């Protein structure tokens, strides 16, 4: 094989790389390059990373540092089959050293190259955290209940649904998905929301689980770039009747078993199934709750009736025999006394004392 003289260093070689020998070529060829110093901005509250004029949720500080180095790393176009390894080292909470190494093929030659940079971390407040701490809100969700006050359990569940929804939407990229303030009121809860769209989603999730309805009412609060700015009040109304309520509706006595988009129950008079909607129940009267049930003595059992002691007067009264009745005379059974009569209940329907 004929040898070739390198025109730069005069060394004999087998082949030339861009008109020079291998050593001369790789003396100036840089497969990878990094700036000596990189500056990054990280939110001191939520850990978001400011990148390309916007805040992004990436992960912990080390992941953000590696992401910044990866974005700044230059790999030459002539390098192929590249294997990259980056090793971060924390010097202080504000300074990281990162070494990047690659193994690659350049002009059919295996090469190994290294580069190092210093990453300086600036702690600041992102747009979301600044707005949240400043009380920013685009909407108010007013959680109320029709014809009553929400229960403690309903308040707790509505708040949990709102918090979980905000967390989920932030992970999906809605940086305004936060609750800037929650006011506990006698009549319900007011949630001040950073995102209008997130607020609408919260209302739908609450209705899907607890039932009810909501309406939207916009209020003009100013202008920006020639466009009107609005805040929206979402007026939520939870259903008037809850599981365990006993109502009188169109002459029937109904025990509510579930309440959502549909209201399901059972007639305490004949055991028949009851299905309706919250809207159709307007005009219904709540007469009792299963929590008002008491135990009384079952005196005797007839074909279609049972005789029990009135829990207040202790007189023997006859009431309709419930379907699938299995108690024995002389035992105690749960009953509900109302202005419309006494009704026998199933043991499983009566709340247990804690």
CSV table of C-alpha atoms in Angstrom, one decimal:
chain,number,residue,atom,x,y,z
A,1,UNK,CA,0.0,0.0,0.0
A,2,UNK,CA,1.4,3.4,-1.0
A,3,UNK,CA,1.9,5.8,1.9
A,4,UNK,CA,0.7,9.4,1.8
A,5,UNK,CA,2.5,12.4,3.2
A,6,UNK,CA,0.4,14.8,5.3
A,7,UNK,CA,0.8,18.3,3.9
A,8,UNK,CA,0.4,19.8,7.3
A,9,UNK,CA,2.8,17.9,9.5
A,10,UNK,CA,4.7,15.9,6.9
A,11,UNK,CA,4.0,12.5,8.6
A,12,UNK,CA,3.5,9.4,6.5
A,13,UNK,CA,-0.1,8.0,6.7
A,14,UNK,CA,-2.4,5.5,4.9
A,15,UNK,CA,-5.1,7.9,4.1
A,16,UNK,CA,-6.1,11.6,4.4
A,17,UNK,CA,-9.0,13.1,6.4
A,18,UNK,CA,-10.0,16.3,4.6
A,19,UNK,CA,-6.5,16.6,3.1
A,20,UNK,CA,-4.6,16.0,6.4
A,21,UNK,CA,-3.6,12.9,8.4
A,22,UNK,CA,-5.8,11.5,11.1
A,23,UNK,CA,-3.9,13.2,14.0
A,24,UNK,CA,-4.0,16.6,12.4
A,25,UNK,CA,-7.7,16.2,11.5
A,26,UNK,CA,-8.8,15.2,15.0
A,27,UNK,CA,-6.5,17.9,16.5
A,28,UNK,CA,-9.0,20.6,15.4
A,29,UNK,CA,-12.2,18.6,14.8
A,30,UNK,CA,-14.6,18.8,17.8
A,31,UNK,CA,-17.3,16.2,17.8
A,32,UNK,CA,-19.0,17.9,20.7
A,33,UNK,CA,-19.0,21.4,22.2
A,34,UNK,CA,-20.6,23.1,25.3
A,35,UNK,CA,-20.6,26.7,26.5
A,36,UNK,CA,-18.3,27.2,29.5
A,37,UNK,CA,-21.2,28.5,31.6
A,38,UNK,CA,-24.9,28.0,31.4
A,39,UNK,CA,-27.5,30.0,33.2
A,40,UNK,CA,-30.9,28.5,34.1
A,41,UNK,CA,-34.0,29.8,35.9
A,42,UNK,CA,-35.9,27.5,38.3
A,43,UNK,CA,-39.0,28.4,40.3
A,44,UNK,CA,-38.1,28.2,44.0
A,45,UNK,CA,-41.6,27.1,44.9
A,46,UNK,CA,-42.8,24.5,42.3
A,47,UNK,CA,-39.5,23.7,40.6
A,48,UNK,CA,-40.6,24.7,37.1
A,49,UNK,CA,-37.9,25.4,34.5
A,50,UNK,CA,-37.9,28.5,32.3
A,51,UNK,CA,-37.1,27.4,28.7
A,52,UNK,CA,-37.7,29.1,25.4
A,53,UNK,CA,-39.8,31.9,26.9
A,54,UNK,CA,-42.1,29.6,28.9
A,55,UNK,CA,-42.2,27.8,32.2
A,56,UNK,CA,-42.2,24.0,32.0
A,57,UNK,CA,-42.6,21.3,34.6
A,58,UNK,CA,-39.7,18.8,34.0
A,59,UNK,CA,-38.7,17.2,37.3
A,60,UNK,CA,-36.2,17.7,40.1
A,61,UNK,CA,-33.2,20.2,39.9
A,62,UNK,CA,-30.8,17.6,38.5
A,63,UNK,CA,-33.2,16.6,35.7
A,64,UNK,CA,-33.6,20.3,34.8
A,65,UNK,CA,-29.8,20.8,34.8
A,66,UNK,CA,-29.3,17.8,32.5
A,67,UNK,CA,-32.1,19.1,30.2
A,68,UNK,CA,-30.4,22.5,30.0
A,69,UNK,CA,-27.1,20.9,29.1
A,70,UNK,CA,-28.7,18.6,26.5
A,71,UNK,CA,-30.4,21.6,24.9
A,72,UNK,CA,-27.0,23.5,24.7
A,73,UNK,CA,-24.9,20.5,23.6
A,74,UNK,CA,-23.6,20.7,20.0
A,75,UNK,CA,-22.8,17.4,18.3
A,76,UNK,CA,-21.1,17.6,14.9
A,77,UNK,CA,-23.1,16.5,11.9
A,78,UNK,CA,-20.4,14.1,10.8
A,79,UNK,CA,-20.6,12.1,14.0
A,80,UNK,CA,-22.8,9.0,13.7
A,81,UNK,CA,-23.8,6.1,16.0
A,82,UNK,CA,-23.5,8.5,18.9
A,83,UNK,CA,-23.6,7.2,22.5
A,84,UNK,CA,-24.0,10.1,24.9
A,85,UNK,CA,-23.3,10.1,28.7
A,86,UNK,CA,-23.8,13.1,31.0
A,87,UNK,CA,-22.7,13.2,34.6
A,88,UNK,CA,-23.9,16.1,36.8
A,89,UNK,CA,-22.1,17.0,40.0
A,90,UNK,CA,-23.6,19.4,42.6
A,91,UNK,CA,-21.0,21.9,43.8
A,92,UNK,CA,-23.5,24.1,45.7
A,93,UNK,CA,-27.3,24.4,45.5
A,94,UNK,CA,-26.7,27.0,42.9
A,95,UNK,CA,-23.8,25.6,40.9
A,96,UNK,CA,-23.5,22.3,39.0
A,97,UNK,CA,-20.6,20.9,37.0
A,98,UNK,CA,-21.7,18.6,34.1
A,99,UNK,CA,-19.3,16.4,32.1
A,100,UNK,CA,-20.7,15.2,28.7
A,101,UNK,CA,-18.9,12.3,27.0
A,102,UNK,CA,-19.7,10.7,23.6
A,103,UNK,CA,-18.5,7.7,21.7
A,104,UNK,CA,-19.2,8.0,18.0
A,105,UNK,CA,-18.0,7.2,14.4
A,106,UNK,CA,-16.4,10.0,12.4
A,107,UNK,CA,-15.2,9.3,8.9
A,108,UNK,CA,-15.3,5.5,9.7
A,109,UNK,CA,-13.1,6.1,12.8
A,110,UNK,CA,-14.1,5.4,16.4
A,111,UNK,CA,-13.7,8.5,18.5
A,112,UNK,CA,-14.2,9.5,22.1
A,113,UNK,CA,-14.8,13.1,23.1
A,114,UNK,CA,-15.6,15.0,26.3
A,115,UNK,CA,-16.8,18.5,27.2
A,116,UNK,CA,-17.6,20.2,30.5
A,117,UNK,CA,-19.8,23.1,31.5
A,118,UNK,CA,-20.8,24.9,34.7
A,119,UNK,CA,-24.5,25.4,35.2
A,120,UNK,CA,-25.5,28.3,37.4
A,121,UNK,CA,-29.0,28.1,38.9
A,122,UNK,CA,-31.1,31.2,39.5
A,123,UNK,CA,-34.0,30.7,41.9
A,124,UNK,CA,-37.0,32.9,41.2
A,125,UNK,CA,-40.8,32.7,41.1
A,126,UNK,CA,-42.6,31.4,38.0
A,127,UNK,CA,-45.7,33.0,36.5
A,128,UNK,CA,-48.0,30.5,38.1
A,129,UNK,CA,-46.6,30.8,41.7
A,130,UNK,CA,-46.4,34.6,41.4
A,131,UNK,CA,-50.1,34.7,40.4
A,132,UNK,CA,-51.1,32.1,43.0
A,133,UNK,CA,-49.3,34.0,45.9
A,134,UNK,CA,-50.8,37.2,44.6
A,135,UNK,CA,-54.4,35.9,44.8
A,136,UNK,CA,-54.9,35.9,41.0
A,137,UNK,CA,-58.1,34.2,39.9
A,138,UNK,CA,-60.2,34.0,36.7
A,139,UNK,CA,-63.2,32.3,38.2
A,140,UNK,CA,-65.2,31.6,41.4
A,141,UNK,CA,-66.9,28.3,42.1
A,142,UNK,CA,-69.8,28.9,44.6
A,143,UNK,CA,-70.7,25.5,46.0
A,144,UNK,CA,-74.2,25.4,47.5
A,145,UNK,CA,-77.0,22.9,48.0
A,146,UNK,CA,-80.6,23.3,46.8
A,147,UNK,CA,-82.9,24.0,49.8
A,148,UNK,CA,-80.3,23.2,52.5
A,149,UNK,CA,-76.7,23.7,53.5
A,150,UNK,CA,-74.0,21.3,52.2
A,151,UNK,CA,-73.0,18.6,54.7
A,152,UNK,CA,-69.5,18.4,56.1
A,153,UNK,CA,-68.9,15.3,54.0
A,154,UNK,CA,-70.1,17.1,50.8
A,155,UNK,CA,-67.8,20.0,51.6
A,156,UNK,CA,-64.8,17.7,52.2
A,157,UNK,CA,-65.5,15.8,49.0
A,158,UNK,CA,-66.0,18.8,46.8
A,159,UNK,CA,-62.7,20.3,48.0
A,160,UNK,CA,-60.9,17.0,47.4
A,161,UNK,CA,-62.3,16.8,43.9
A,162,UNK,CA,-61.1,20.4,43.2
A,163,UNK,CA,-57.6,19.8,44.6
A,164,UNK,CA,-57.1,16.5,42.7
A,165,UNK,CA,-58.4,18.0,39.5
A,166,UNK,CA,-56.0,21.0,39.8
A,167,UNK,CA,-53.1,18.7,40.4
A,168,UNK,CA,-54.0,16.5,37.4
A,169,UNK,CA,-54.4,19.5,35.0
A,170,UNK,CA,-51.1,21.1,36.1
A,171,UNK,CA,-49.4,17.9,35.2
A,172,UNK,CA,-51.0,18.1,31.8
A,173,UNK,CA,-49.7,21.6,31.2
A,174,UNK,CA,-52.3,24.0,32.5
A,175,UNK,CA,-50.1,26.3,34.7
A,176,UNK,CA,-53.1,28.3,35.9
A,177,UNK,CA,-54.8,25.3,37.4
A,178,UNK,CA,-54.6,26.3,41.0
A,179,UNK,CA,-56.9,27.4,43.9
A,180,UNK,CA,-55.8,30.8,45.1
A,181,UNK,CA,-58.2,30.9,48.0
A,182,UNK,CA,-61.0,28.7,49.6
A,183,UNK,CA,-63.6,30.4,51.8
A,184,UNK,CA,-65.7,28.2,54.1
A,185,UNK,CA,-69.1,29.8,54.5
A,186,UNK,CA,-72.2,28.8,56.4
A,187,UNK,CA,-74.0,28.3,53.1
A,188,UNK,CA,-71.2,26.4,51.3
A,189,UNK,CA,-67.7,27.0,49.9
A,190,UNK,CA,-66.3,29.6,47.5
A,191,UNK,CA,-63.3,28.5,45.5
A,192,UNK,CA,-61.2,31.2,43.8
A,193,UNK,CA,-59.7,29.5,40.7
A,194,UNK,CA,-56.7,30.5,38.6
A,195,UNK,CA,-58.1,28.9,35.4
A,196,UNK,CA,-61.5,29.4,33.9
A,197,UNK,CA,-61.3,26.1,31.9
A,198,UNK,CA,-60.1,24.2,35.0
A,199,UNK,CA,-63.1,25.6,37.0
A,200,UNK,CA,-65.5,24.3,34.4
A,201,UNK,CA,-63.9,20.8,34.6
A,202,UNK,CA,-64.2,20.8,38.4
A,203,UNK,CA,-67.9,21.6,38.3
A,204,UNK,CA,-68.5,18.7,35.9
A,205,UNK,CA,-66.5,16.3,38.0
A,206,UNK,CA,-68.4,17.2,41.2
A,207,UNK,CA,-71.8,16.8,39.3
A,208,UNK,CA,-70.7,13.4,38.0
A,209,UNK,CA,-70.1,12.2,41.5
A,210,UNK,CA,-72.5,14.1,43.7
A,211,UNK,CA,-75.2,15.2,41.2
A,212,UNK,CA,-76.6,18.7,40.9
A,213,UNK,CA,-76.2,21.4,38.3
A,214,UNK,CA,-74.2,24.6,37.7
A,215,UNK,CA,-74.6,27.8,35.8
A,216,UNK,CA,-72.1,30.4,34.5
A,217,UNK,CA,-72.2,34.2,35.0
A,218,UNK,CA,-69.5,36.4,33.4
A,219,UNK,CA,-68.4,39.7,34.8
A,220,UNK,CA,-66.4,42.3,32.8
A,221,UNK,CA,-63.3,43.2,34.8
A,222,UNK,CA,-61.2,45.2,32.3
A,223,UNK,CA,-59.5,45.1,28.9
A,224,UNK,CA,-56.2,43.7,27.6
A,225,UNK,CA,-54.8,44.2,24.0
A,226,UNK,CA,-58.2,45.7,23.0
A,227,UNK,CA,-60.1,42.6,24.3
A,228,UNK,CA,-62.6,42.5,27.1
A,229,UNK,CA,-61.5,40.5,30.2
A,230,UNK,CA,-64.1,38.5,32.1
A,231,UNK,CA,-64.2,36.6,35.4
A,232,UNK,CA,-66.8,33.9,35.6
A,233,UNK,CA,-68.8,32.9,38.6
A,234,UNK,CA,-69.8,29.2,38.5
A,235,UNK,CA,-72.9,28.7,40.7
A,236,UNK,CA,-73.1,25.1,41.7
A,237,UNK,CA,-76.2,23.6,43.3
A,238,UNK,CA,-75.9,20.1,44.9
A,239,UNK,CA,-79.1,18.0,44.9
A,240,UNK,CA,-81.7,18.9,47.5
A,241,UNK,CA,-82.0,15.3,48.7
A,242,UNK,CA,-79.2,12.9,49.7
A,243,UNK,CA,-78.9,9.2,50.3
A,244,UNK,CA,-80.7,8.4,53.6
A,245,UNK,CA,-83.3,11.1,53.2
A,246,UNK,CA,-87.0,10.1,53.3
A,247,UNK,CA,-89.3,12.2,51.1
A,248,UNK,CA,-92.9,12.5,50.2
A,249,UNK,CA,-93.4,12.9,46.5
A,250,UNK,CA,-96.7,12.8,44.7
A,251,UNK,CA,-98.3,11.0,47.6
A,252,UNK,CA,-95.5,8.3,47.9
A,253,UNK,CA,-93.1,7.9,50.8
A,254,UNK,CA,-89.6,7.3,49.2
A,255,UNK,CA,-86.3,6.4,50.8
A,256,UNK,CA,-83.5,7.9,48.8
A,257,UNK,CA,-80.7,5.4,48.2
A,258,UNK,CA,-78.4,7.3,45.7
A,259,UNK,CA,-78.4,10.8,44.3
A,260,UNK,CA,-76.5,12.0,41.3
A,261,UNK,CA,-77.7,12.6,37.7
A,262,UNK,CA,-80.3,10.1,38.6
A,263,UNK,CA,-82.1,9.8,42.0
A,264,UNK,CA,-82.7,6.2,43.0
A,265,UNK,CA,-84.8,5.1,45.9
A,266,UNK,CA,-87.4,2.6,47.2
A,267,UNK,CA,-91.0,3.1,48.4
A,268,UNK,CA,-91.4,2.5,52.1
A,269,UNK,CA,-95.0,1.6,51.5
A,270,UNK,CA,-94.8,-1.2,49.0
A,271,UNK,CA,-91.0,-1.8,48.3
A,272,UNK,CA,-91.2,-0.7,44.7
A,273,UNK,CA,-88.3,0.8,43.0
A,274,UNK,CA,-88.1,4.6,42.4
A,275,UNK,CA,-86.1,6.4,39.8
A,276,UNK,CA,-86.2,10.2,39.0
A,277,UNK,CA,-84.0,13.2,38.3
A,278,UNK,CA,-83.2,16.1,40.7
A,279,UNK,CA,-85.1,18.4,38.4
A,280,UNK,CA,-88.3,16.3,38.5
A,281,UNK,CA,-88.2,16.2,42.3
A,282,UNK,CA,-89.0,19.9,42.6
A,283,UNK,CA,-91.9,20.2,45.1
A,284,UNK,CA,-90.9,17.0,47.0
A,285,UNK,CA,-91.0,17.2,50.8
A,286,UNK,CA,-88.3,15.8,53.1
A,287,UNK,CA,-90.1,14.3,56.0
A,288,UNK,CA,-87.3,12.3,57.8
A,289,UNK,CA,-83.8,10.8,57.5
A,290,UNK,CA,-82.7,7.3,58.3
A,291,UNK,CA,-80.6,8.7,61.1
A,292,UNK,CA,-84.0,9.4,62.8
A,293,UNK,CA,-84.8,5.6,62.9
A,294,UNK,CA,-85.4,3.9,66.3
A,295,UNK,CA,-85.8,0.3,67.4
A,296,UNK,CA,-89.2,-1.0,68.6
A,297,UNK,CA,-90.7,-4.3,69.5
A,298,UNK,CA,-92.3,-6.4,66.8
A,299,UNK,CA,-95.5,-7.7,68.4
A,300,UNK,CA,-96.8,-10.1,65.8
A,301,UNK,CA,-96.7,-10.8,62.1
A,302,UNK,CA,-99.9,-11.0,59.9
A,303,UNK,CA,-100.3,-12.0,56.3
A,304,UNK,CA,-99.9,-8.4,54.8
A,305,UNK,CA,-99.2,-6.4,58.0
A,306,UNK,CA,-97.1,-6.4,61.1
A,307,UNK,CA,-98.0,-5.2,64.6
A,308,UNK,CA,-95.3,-3.0,66.4
A,309,UNK,CA,-95.2,-0.8,69.4
A,310,UNK,CA,-95.4,2.9,68.7
A,311,UNK,CA,-91.9,4.1,69.8
A,312,UNK,CA,-93.4,7.1,71.5
A,313,UNK,CA,-96.8,6.0,72.9
A,314,UNK,CA,-96.0,2.3,73.1
A,315,UNK,CA,-99.4,1.5,71.7
A,316,UNK,CA,-99.7,-1.4,69.4
A,317,UNK,CA,-100.2,-0.3,65.8
A,318,UNK,CA,-100.5,-2.1,62.5
A,319,UNK,CA,-98.3,-1.1,59.6
A,320,UNK,CA,-97.7,-2.5,56.1
A,321,UNK,CA,-95.4,-5.6,56.1
A,322,UNK,CA,-92.2,-4.8,54.1
A,323,UNK,CA,-91.1,-7.0,51.2
A,324,UNK,CA,-88.7,-9.8,52.1
A,325,UNK,CA,-89.5,-9.4,55.8
A,326,UNK,CA,-87.7,-12.0,58.0
A,327,UNK,CA,-87.8,-10.8,61.6
A,328,UNK,CA,-89.5,-12.8,64.3
A,329,UNK,CA,-92.2,-11.7,66.7
A,330,UNK,CA,-90.7,-10.5,70.0
A,331,UNK,CA,-87.6,-9.1,68.4
A,332,UNK,CA,-86.7,-5.5,67.9
A,333,UNK,CA,-86.8,-3.9,64.4
A,334,UNK,CA,-85.9,-0.4,63.1
A,335,UNK,CA,-88.8,1.8,62.3
A,336,UNK,CA,-89.2,5.4,61.2
A,337,UNK,CA,-92.1,7.4,62.7
A,338,UNK,CA,-93.3,10.3,60.5
A,339,UNK,CA,-96.4,12.5,60.3
A,340,UNK,CA,-97.5,10.2,57.5
A,341,UNK,CA,-97.2,7.0,59.6
A,342,UNK,CA,-94.7,4.5,60.9
A,343,UNK,CA,-92.6,2.6,58.4
A,344,UNK,CA,-90.5,-0.5,59.0
A,345,UNK,CA,-86.9,-0.4,57.7
A,346,UNK,CA,-84.2,-3.0,56.8
A,347,UNK,CA,-81.5,-3.4,59.4
A,348,UNK,CA,-78.9,-2.7,56.6
A,349,UNK,CA,-80.4,0.7,55.9
A,350,UNK,CA,-80.1,2.1,59.4
A,351,UNK,CA,-76.9,4.0,60.2
A,352,UNK,CA,-74.8,2.1,62.8
A,353,UNK,CA,-73.6,4.0,65.9
A,354,UNK,CA,-69.9,4.6,66.0
